mmCIF file of C-alpha atoms and ligand atoms in Angstrom:
data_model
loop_
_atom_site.group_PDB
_atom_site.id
_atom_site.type_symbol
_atom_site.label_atom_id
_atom_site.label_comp_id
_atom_site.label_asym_id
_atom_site.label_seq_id
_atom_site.Cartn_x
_atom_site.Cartn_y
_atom_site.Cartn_z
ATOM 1 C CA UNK X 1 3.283 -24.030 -4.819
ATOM 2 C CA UNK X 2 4.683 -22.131 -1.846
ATOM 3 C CA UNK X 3 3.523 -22.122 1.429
ATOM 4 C CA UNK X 4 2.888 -18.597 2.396
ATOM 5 C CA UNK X 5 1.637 -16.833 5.912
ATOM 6 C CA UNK X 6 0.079 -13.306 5.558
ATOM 7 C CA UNK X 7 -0.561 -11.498 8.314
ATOM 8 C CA UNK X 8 -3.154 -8.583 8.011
ATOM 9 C CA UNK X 9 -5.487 -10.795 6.026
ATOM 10 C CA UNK X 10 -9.029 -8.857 6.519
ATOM 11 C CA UNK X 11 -7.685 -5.829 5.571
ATOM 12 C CA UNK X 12 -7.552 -4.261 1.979
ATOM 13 C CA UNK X 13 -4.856 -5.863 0.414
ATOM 14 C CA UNK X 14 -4.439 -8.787 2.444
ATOM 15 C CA UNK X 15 -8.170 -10.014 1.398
ATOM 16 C CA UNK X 16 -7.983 -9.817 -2.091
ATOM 17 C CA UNK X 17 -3.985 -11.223 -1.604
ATOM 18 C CA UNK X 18 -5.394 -14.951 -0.251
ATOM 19 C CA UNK X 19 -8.555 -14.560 -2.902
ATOM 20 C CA UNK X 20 -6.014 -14.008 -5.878
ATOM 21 C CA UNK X 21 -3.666 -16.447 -4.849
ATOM 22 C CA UNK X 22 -5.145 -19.025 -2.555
ATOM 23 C CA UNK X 23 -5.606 -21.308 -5.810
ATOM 24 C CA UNK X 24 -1.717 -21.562 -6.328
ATOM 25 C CA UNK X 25 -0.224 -21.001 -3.218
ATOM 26 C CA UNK X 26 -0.933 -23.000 -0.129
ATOM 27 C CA UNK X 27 -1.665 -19.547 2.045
ATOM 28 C CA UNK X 28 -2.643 -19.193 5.435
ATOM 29 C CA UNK X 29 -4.391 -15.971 6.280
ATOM 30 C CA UNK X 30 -4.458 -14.395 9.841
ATOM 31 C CA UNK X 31 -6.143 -11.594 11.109
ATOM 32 C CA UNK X 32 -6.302 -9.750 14.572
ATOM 33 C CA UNK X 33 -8.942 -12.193 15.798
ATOM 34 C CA UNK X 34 -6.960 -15.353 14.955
ATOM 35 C CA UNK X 35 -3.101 -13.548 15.878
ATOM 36 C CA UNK X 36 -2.620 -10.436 17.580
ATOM 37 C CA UNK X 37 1.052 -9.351 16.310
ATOM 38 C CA UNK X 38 1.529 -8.244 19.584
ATOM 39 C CA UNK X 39 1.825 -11.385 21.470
ATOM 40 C CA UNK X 40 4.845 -12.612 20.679
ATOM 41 C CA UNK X 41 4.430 -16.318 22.347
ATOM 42 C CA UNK X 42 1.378 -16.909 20.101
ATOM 43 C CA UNK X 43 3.102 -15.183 16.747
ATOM 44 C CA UNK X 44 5.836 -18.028 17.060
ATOM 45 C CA UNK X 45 3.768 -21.051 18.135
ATOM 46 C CA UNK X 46 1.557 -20.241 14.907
ATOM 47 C CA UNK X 47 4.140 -19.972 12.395
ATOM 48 C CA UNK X 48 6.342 -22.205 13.862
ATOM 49 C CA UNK X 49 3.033 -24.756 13.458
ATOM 50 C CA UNK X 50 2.344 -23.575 9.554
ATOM 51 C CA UNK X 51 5.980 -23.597 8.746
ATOM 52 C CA UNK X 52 5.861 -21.188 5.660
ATOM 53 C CA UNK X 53 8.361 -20.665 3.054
ATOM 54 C CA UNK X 54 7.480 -16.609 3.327
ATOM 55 C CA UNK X 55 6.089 -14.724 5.482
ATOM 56 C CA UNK X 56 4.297 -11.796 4.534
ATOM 57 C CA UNK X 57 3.815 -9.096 7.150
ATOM 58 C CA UNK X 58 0.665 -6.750 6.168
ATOM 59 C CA UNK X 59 -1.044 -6.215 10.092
ATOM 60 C CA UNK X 60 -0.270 -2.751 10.822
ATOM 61 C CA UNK X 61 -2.193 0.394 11.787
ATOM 62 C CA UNK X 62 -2.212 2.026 8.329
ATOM 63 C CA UNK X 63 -5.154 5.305 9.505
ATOM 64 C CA UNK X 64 -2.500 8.372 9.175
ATOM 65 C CA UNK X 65 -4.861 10.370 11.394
ATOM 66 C CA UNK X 66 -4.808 7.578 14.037
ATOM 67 C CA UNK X 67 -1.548 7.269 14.215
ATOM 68 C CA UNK X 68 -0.815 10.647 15.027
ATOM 69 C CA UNK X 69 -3.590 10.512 17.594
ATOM 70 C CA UNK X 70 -2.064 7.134 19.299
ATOM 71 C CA UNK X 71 1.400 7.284 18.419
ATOM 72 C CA UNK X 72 2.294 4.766 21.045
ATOM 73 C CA UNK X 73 -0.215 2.085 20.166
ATOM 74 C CA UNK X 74 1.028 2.880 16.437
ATOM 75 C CA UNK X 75 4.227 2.249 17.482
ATOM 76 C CA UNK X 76 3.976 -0.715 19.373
ATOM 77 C CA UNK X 77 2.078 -2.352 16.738
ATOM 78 C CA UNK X 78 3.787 -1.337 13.459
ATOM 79 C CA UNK X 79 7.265 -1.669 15.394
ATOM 80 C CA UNK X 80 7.034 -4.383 17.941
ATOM 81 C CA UNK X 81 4.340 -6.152 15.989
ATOM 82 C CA UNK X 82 6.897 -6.382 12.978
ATOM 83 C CA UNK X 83 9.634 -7.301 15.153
ATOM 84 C CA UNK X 84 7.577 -10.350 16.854
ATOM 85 C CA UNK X 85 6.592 -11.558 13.481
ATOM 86 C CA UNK X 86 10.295 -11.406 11.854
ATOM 87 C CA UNK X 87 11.394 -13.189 14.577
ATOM 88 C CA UNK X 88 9.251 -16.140 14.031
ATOM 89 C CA UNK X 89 9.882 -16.381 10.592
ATOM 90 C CA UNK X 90 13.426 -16.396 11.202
ATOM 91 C CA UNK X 91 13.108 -19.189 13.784
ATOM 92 C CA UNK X 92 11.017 -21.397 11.142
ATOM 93 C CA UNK X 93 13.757 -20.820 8.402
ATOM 94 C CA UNK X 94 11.191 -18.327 6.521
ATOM 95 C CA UNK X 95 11.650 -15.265 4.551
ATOM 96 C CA UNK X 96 10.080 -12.083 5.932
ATOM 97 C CA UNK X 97 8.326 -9.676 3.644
ATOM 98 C CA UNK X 98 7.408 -6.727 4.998
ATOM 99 C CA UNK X 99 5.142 -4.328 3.453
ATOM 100 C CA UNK X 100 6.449 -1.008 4.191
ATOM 101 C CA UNK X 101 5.023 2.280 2.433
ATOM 102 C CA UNK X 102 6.351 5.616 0.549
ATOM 103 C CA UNK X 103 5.401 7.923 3.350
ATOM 104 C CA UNK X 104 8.758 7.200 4.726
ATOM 105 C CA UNK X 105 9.285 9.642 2.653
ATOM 106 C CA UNK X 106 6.874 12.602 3.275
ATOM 107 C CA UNK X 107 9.654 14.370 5.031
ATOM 108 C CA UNK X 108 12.169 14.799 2.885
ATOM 109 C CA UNK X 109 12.664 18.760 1.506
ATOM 110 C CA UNK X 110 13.826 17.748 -1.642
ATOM 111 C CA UNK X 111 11.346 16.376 -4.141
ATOM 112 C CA UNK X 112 10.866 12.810 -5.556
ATOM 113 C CA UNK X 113 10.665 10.432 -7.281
ATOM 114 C CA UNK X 114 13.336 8.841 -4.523
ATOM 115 C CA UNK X 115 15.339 5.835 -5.256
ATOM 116 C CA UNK X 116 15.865 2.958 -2.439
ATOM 117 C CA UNK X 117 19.279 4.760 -2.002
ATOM 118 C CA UNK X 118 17.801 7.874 -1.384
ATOM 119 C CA UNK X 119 17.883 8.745 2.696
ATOM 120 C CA UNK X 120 14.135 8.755 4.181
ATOM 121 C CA UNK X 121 12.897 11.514 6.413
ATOM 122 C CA UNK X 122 8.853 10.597 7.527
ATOM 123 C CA UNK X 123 7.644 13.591 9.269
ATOM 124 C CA UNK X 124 4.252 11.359 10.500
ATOM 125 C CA UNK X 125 3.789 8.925 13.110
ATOM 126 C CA UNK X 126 2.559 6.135 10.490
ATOM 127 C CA UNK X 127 6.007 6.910 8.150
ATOM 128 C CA UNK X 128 8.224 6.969 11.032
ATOM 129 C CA UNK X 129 6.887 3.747 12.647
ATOM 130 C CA UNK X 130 7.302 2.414 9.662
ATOM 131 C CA UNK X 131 10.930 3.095 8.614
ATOM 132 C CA UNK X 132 11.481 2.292 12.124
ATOM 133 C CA UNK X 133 10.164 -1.346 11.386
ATOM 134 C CA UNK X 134 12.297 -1.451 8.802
ATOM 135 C CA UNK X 135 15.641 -0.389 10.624
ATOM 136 C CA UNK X 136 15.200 -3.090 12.959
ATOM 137 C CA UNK X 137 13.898 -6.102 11.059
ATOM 138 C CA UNK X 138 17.374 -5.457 8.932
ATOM 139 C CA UNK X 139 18.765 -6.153 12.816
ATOM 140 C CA UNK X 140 17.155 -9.327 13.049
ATOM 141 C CA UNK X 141 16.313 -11.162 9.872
ATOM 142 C CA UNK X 142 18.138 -13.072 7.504
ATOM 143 C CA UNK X 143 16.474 -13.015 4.650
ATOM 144 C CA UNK X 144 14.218 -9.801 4.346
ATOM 145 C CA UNK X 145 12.360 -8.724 1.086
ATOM 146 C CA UNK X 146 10.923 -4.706 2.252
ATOM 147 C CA UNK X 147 8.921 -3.438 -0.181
ATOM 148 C CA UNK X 148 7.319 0.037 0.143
ATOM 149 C CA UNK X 149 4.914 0.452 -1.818
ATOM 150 C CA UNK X 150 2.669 3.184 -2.827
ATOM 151 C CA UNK X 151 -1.025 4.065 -2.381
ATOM 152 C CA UNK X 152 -2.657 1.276 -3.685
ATOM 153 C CA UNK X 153 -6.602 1.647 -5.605
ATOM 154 C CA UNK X 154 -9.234 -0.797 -6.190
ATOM 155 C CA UNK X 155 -12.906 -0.732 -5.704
ATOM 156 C CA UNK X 156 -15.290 -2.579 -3.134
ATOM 157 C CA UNK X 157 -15.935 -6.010 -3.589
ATOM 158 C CA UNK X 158 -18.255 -8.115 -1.600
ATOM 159 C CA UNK X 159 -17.454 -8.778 2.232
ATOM 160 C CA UNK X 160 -14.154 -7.005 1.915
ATOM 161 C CA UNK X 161 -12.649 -3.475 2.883
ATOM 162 C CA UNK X 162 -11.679 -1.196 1.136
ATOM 163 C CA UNK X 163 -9.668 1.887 1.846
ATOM 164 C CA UNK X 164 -9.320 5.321 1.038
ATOM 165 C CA UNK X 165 -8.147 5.069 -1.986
ATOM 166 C CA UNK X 166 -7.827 7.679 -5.149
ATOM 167 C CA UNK X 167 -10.832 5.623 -7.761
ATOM 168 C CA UNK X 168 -13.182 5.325 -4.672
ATOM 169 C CA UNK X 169 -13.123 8.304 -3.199
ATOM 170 C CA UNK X 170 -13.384 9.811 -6.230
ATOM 171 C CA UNK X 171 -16.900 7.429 -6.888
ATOM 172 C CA UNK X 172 -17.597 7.927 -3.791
ATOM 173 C CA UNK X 173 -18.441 12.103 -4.051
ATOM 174 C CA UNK X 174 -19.734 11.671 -7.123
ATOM 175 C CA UNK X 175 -22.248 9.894 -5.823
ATOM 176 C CA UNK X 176 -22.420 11.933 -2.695
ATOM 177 C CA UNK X 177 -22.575 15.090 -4.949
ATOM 178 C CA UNK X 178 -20.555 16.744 -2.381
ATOM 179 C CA UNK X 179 -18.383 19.431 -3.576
ATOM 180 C CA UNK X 180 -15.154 18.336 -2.184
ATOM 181 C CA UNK X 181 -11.828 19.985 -2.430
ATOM 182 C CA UNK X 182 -8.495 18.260 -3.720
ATOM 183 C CA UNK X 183 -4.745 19.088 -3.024
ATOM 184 C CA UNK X 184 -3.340 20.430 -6.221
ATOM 185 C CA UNK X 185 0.477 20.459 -4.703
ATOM 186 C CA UNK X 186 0.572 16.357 -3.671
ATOM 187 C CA UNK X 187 2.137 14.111 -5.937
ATOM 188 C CA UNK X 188 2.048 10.592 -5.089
ATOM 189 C CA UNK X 189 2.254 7.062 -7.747
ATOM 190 C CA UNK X 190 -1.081 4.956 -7.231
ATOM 191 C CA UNK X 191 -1.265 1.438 -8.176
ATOM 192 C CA UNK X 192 -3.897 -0.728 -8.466
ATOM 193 C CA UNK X 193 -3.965 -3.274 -6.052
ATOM 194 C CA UNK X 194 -5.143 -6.073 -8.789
ATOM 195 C CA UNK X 195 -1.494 -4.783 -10.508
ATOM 196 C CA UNK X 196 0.385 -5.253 -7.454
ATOM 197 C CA UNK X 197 -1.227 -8.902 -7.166
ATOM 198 C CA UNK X 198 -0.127 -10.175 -10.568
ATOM 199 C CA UNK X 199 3.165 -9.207 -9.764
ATOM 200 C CA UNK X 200 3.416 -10.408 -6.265
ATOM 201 C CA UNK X 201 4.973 -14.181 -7.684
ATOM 202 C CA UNK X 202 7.667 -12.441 -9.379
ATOM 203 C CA UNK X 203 8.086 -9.632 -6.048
ATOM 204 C CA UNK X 204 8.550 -12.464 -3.224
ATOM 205 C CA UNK X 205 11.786 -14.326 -5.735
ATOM 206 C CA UNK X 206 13.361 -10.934 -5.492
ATOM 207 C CA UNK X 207 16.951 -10.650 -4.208
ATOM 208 C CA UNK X 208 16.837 -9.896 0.070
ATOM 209 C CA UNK X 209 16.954 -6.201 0.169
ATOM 210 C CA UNK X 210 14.593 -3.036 -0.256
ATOM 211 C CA UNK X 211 12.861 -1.956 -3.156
ATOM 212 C CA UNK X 212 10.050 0.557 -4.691
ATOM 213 C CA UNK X 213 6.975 -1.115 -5.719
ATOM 214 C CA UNK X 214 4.210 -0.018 -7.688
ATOM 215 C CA UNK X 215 2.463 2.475 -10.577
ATOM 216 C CA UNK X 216 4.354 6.183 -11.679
ATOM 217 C CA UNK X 217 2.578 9.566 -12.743
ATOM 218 C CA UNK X 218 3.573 12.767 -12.960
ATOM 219 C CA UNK X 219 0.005 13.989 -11.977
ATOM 220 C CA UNK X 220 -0.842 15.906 -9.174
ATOM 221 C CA UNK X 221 -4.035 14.720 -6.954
ATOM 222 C CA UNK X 222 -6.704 16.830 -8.107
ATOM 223 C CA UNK X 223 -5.523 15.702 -11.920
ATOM 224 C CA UNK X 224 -5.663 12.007 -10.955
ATOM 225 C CA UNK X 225 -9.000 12.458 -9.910
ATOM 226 C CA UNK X 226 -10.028 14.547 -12.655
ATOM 227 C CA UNK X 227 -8.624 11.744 -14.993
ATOM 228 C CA UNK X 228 -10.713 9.606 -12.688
ATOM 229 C CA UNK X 229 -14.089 11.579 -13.635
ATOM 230 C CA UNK X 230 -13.356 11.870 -17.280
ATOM 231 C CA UNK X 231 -13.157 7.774 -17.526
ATOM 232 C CA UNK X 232 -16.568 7.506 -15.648
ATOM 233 C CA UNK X 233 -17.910 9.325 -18.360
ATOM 234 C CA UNK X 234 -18.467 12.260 -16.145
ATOM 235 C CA UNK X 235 -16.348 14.766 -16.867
ATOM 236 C CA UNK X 236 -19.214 17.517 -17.244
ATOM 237 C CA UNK X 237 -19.033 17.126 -13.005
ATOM 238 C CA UNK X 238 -15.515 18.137 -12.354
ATOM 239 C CA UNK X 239 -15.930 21.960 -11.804
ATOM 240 C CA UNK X 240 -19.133 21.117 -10.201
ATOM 241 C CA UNK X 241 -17.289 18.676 -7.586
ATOM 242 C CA UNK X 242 -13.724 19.139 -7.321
ATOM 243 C CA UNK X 243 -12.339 21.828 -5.816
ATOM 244 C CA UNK X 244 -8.545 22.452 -6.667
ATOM 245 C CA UNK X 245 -6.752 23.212 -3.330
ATOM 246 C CA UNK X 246 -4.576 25.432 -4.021
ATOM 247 C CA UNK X 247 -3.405 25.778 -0.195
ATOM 248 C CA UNK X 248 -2.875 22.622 1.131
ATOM 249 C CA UNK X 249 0.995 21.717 1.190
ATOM 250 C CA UNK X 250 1.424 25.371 -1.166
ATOM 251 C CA UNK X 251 4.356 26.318 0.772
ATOM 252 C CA UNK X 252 6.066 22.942 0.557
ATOM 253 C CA UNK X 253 4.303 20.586 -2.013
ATOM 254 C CA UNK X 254 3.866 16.876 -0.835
ATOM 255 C CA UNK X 255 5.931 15.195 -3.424
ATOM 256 C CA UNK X 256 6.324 11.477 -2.185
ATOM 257 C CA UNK X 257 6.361 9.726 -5.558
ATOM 258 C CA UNK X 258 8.836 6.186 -5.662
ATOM 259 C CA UNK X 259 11.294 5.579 -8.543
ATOM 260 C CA UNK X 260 10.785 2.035 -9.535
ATOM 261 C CA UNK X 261 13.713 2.054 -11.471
ATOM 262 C CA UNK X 262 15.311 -1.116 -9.504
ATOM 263 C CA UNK X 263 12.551 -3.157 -10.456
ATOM 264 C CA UNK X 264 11.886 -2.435 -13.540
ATOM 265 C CA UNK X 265 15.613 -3.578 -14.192
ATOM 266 C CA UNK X 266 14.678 -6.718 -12.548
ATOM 267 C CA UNK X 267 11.886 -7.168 -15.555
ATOM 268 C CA UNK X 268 8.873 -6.236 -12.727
ATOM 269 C CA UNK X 269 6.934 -3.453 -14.774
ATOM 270 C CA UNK X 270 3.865 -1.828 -13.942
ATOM 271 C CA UNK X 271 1.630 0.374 -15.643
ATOM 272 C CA UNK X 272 1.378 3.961 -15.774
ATOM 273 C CA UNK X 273 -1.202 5.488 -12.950
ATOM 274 C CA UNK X 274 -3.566 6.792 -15.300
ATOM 275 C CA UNK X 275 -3.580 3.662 -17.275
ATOM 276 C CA UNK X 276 -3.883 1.805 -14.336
ATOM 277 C CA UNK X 277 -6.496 3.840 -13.369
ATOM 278 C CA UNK X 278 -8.675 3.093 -16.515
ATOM 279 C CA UNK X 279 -7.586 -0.730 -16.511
ATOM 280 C CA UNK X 280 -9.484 -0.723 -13.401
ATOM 281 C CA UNK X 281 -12.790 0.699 -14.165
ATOM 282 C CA UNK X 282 -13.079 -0.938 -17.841
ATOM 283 C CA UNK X 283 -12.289 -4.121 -15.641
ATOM 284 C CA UNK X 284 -15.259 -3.093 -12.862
ATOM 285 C CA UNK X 285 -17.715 -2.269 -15.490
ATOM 286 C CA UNK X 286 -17.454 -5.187 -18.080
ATOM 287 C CA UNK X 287 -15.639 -8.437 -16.750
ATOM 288 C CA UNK X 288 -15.194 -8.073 -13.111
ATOM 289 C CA UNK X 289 -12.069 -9.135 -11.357
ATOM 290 C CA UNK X 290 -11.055 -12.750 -13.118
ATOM 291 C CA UNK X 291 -9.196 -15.001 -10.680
ATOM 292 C CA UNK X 292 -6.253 -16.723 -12.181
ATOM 293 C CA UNK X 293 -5.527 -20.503 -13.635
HETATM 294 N N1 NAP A 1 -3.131 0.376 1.148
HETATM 295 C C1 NAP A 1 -2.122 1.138 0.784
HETATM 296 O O1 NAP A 1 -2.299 2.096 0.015
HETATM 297 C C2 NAP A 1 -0.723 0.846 1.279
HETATM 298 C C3 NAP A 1 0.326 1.607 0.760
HETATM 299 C C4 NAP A 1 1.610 1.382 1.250
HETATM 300 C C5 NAP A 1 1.838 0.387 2.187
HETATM 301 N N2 NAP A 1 0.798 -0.337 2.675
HETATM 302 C C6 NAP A 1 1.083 -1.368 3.686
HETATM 303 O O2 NAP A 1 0.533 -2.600 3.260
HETATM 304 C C7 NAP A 1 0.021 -3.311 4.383
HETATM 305 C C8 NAP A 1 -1.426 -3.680 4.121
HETATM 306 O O3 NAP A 1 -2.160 -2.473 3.902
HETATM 307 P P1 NAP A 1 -3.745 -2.442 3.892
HETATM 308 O O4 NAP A 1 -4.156 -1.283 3.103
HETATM 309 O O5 NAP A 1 -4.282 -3.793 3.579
HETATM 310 O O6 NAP A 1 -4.023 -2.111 5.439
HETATM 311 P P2 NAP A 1 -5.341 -2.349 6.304
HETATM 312 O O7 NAP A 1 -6.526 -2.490 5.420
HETATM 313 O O8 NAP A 1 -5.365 -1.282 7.335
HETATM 314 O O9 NAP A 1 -5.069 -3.753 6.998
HETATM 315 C C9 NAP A 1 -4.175 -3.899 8.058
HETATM 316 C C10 NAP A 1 -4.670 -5.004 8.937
HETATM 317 O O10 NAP A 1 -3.777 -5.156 10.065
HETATM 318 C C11 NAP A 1 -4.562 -5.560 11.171
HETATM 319 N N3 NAP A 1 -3.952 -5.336 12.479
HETATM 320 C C12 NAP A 1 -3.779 -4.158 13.121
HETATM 321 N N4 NAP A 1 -3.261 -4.369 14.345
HETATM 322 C C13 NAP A 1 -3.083 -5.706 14.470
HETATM 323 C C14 NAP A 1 -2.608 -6.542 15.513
HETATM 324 N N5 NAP A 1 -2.183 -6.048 16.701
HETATM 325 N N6 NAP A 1 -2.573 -7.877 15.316
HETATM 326 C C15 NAP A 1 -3.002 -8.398 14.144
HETATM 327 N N7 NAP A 1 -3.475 -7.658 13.126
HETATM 328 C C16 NAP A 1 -3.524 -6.324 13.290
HETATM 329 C C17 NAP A 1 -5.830 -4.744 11.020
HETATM 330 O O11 NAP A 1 -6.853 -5.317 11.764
HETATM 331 P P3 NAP A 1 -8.004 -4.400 12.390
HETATM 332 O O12 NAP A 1 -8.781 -3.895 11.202
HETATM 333 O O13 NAP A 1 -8.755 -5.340 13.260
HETATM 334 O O14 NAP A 1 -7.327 -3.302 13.129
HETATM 335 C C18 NAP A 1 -6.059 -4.748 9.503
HETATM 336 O O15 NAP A 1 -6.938 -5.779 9.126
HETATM 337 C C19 NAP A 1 0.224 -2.418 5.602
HETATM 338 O O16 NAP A 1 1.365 -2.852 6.293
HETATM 339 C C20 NAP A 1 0.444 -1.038 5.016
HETATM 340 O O17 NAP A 1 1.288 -0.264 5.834
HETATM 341 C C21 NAP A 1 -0.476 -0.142 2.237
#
């Protein structure tokens, strides 16, 4: 059993991260109400007080459009924030995880899937705060597991959020009904976040260092969504609903997909998107989420 700190904890992943694993790990969970990352006095009396093994570093301001609205209060959370946190965990003797994201990449003229080696160019507030983070924690921590991940799926589940996210959204207008258009030049992995949890174990023992985490496709957004109607049994809807966007991102196409390749040599494999995809909604609609042990 390790004894883990995650900050973030009411958001999307960080929720279902201390559900899934609170059986086996000893975790403590703290949001914005119990830590802001932003006082740095409090950040180290608390983990100094938990002593964790790893530290997990999920609080950030994740809303793209925010971001770019309040790019200082972006910054000074997903930067500072990460910086105040890393530095505790070095000063208790912990590992720092931090959860970084592939829109470092959105940038970059040349097209992915980009390996860890690959230079990042984020051309967004929320990708550049981000790599930022992740310049400076190598600066000041030790030990220092980044993994960027990409856009991670899952569905609501009782008294926790859920994001924006490729199966809900697509749910989401059909039930709505609202014809909605979808970028048909954006190519982007999805995982599902109950993927990314059975893996986590095996992610934190990883070798200090960066790496790509999560689901490939070779689809572009409007077919991931289409693939998403099909498997609802609704297929008969898609010209109805979805709209290809042919415009958006036509005279550069929005290619930020992750090569995983560095994992998956370290025996982490995930799924496929689209069979991720399915795996989720066969899992919704028969068993429900099973927790483990
Ligand atoms: N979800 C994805 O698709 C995805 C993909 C790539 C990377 N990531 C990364 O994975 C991590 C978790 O993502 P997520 O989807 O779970 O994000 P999320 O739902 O937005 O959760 C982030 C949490 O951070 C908290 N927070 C913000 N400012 C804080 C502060 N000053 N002090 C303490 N907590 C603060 C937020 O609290 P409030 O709600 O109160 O603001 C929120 O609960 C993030 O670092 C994100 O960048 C996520």
């Amino acid at each position: 059993m390790a004894k883990i700190l995650i900050t973030g904890n009411k958001g999307f992943l960080g929720t279902r991260f201390q559900r899934y694993h609170g059986r086996e790990h000893q975790i403590e969970g703290v949001g914005r109400e119990d830590l802001d990352i932003l006082d740095s006095d409090a950040v180290q009396r608390k983990i100094a007080a938990f002593g964790p093994r790893i530290v997990i570093h999920g609080a950030a301001v994740t809303a793209t459009a925010f971001c770019e609205q309040n790019p200082e209060q972006a910054r000074e959370i997903n930067v500072t924030g990460a910086l105040n946190v890393a530095a505790a965990a070095r000063d208790a003797g912990a590992r720092m995880v931090f959860l970084s994201t592939e829109q470092v990449f959105n940038g970059n003229d040349e097209p992915g899937p980009y390996s860890e080696d690959h230079q990042a160019v984020p051309n967004t507030v929320y990708g550049k705060t981000k790599l930022e983070a992740e310049e400076r924690l190598r600066e000041i921590s030790q030990d220092l597991l980044i993994l960027r991940l990409t856009w991670l799926f899952g569905l609501p589940e009782f008294r926790e959020p859920v994001n924006s996210n490729v199966v809900w959204d697509s749910i989401r207008i059909a039930i709505s009904g609202r014809r909605t258009k979808v970028a048909v030049h954006e190519y982007r992995g999805v995982t599902w976040v109950y993927d990314l949890l059975d893996r986590f174990p095996a992610l934190l023992e990883l070798p200090s260092g960066t790496y790509h985490v999560g689901s490939e496709n070779d689809l572009n957004r409007y077919d991931l969504f289409r693939h998403v109607f099909c498997e609802l049994g609704i297929s008969h809807r898609v010209e109805e609903l979805l709209v290809p966007d042919h415009k958006l991102y036509r005279e550069r196409p929005r290619d930020i997909r992750l090569d995983t390749e560095k994992i998956l040599s370290r025996g982490i494999v995930f799924p496929e998107s689209t069979r991720a995809i399915s795996q989720c909604l066969r899992d919704f609609m028969t068993a429900g989420i099973a927790l483990p042990g």
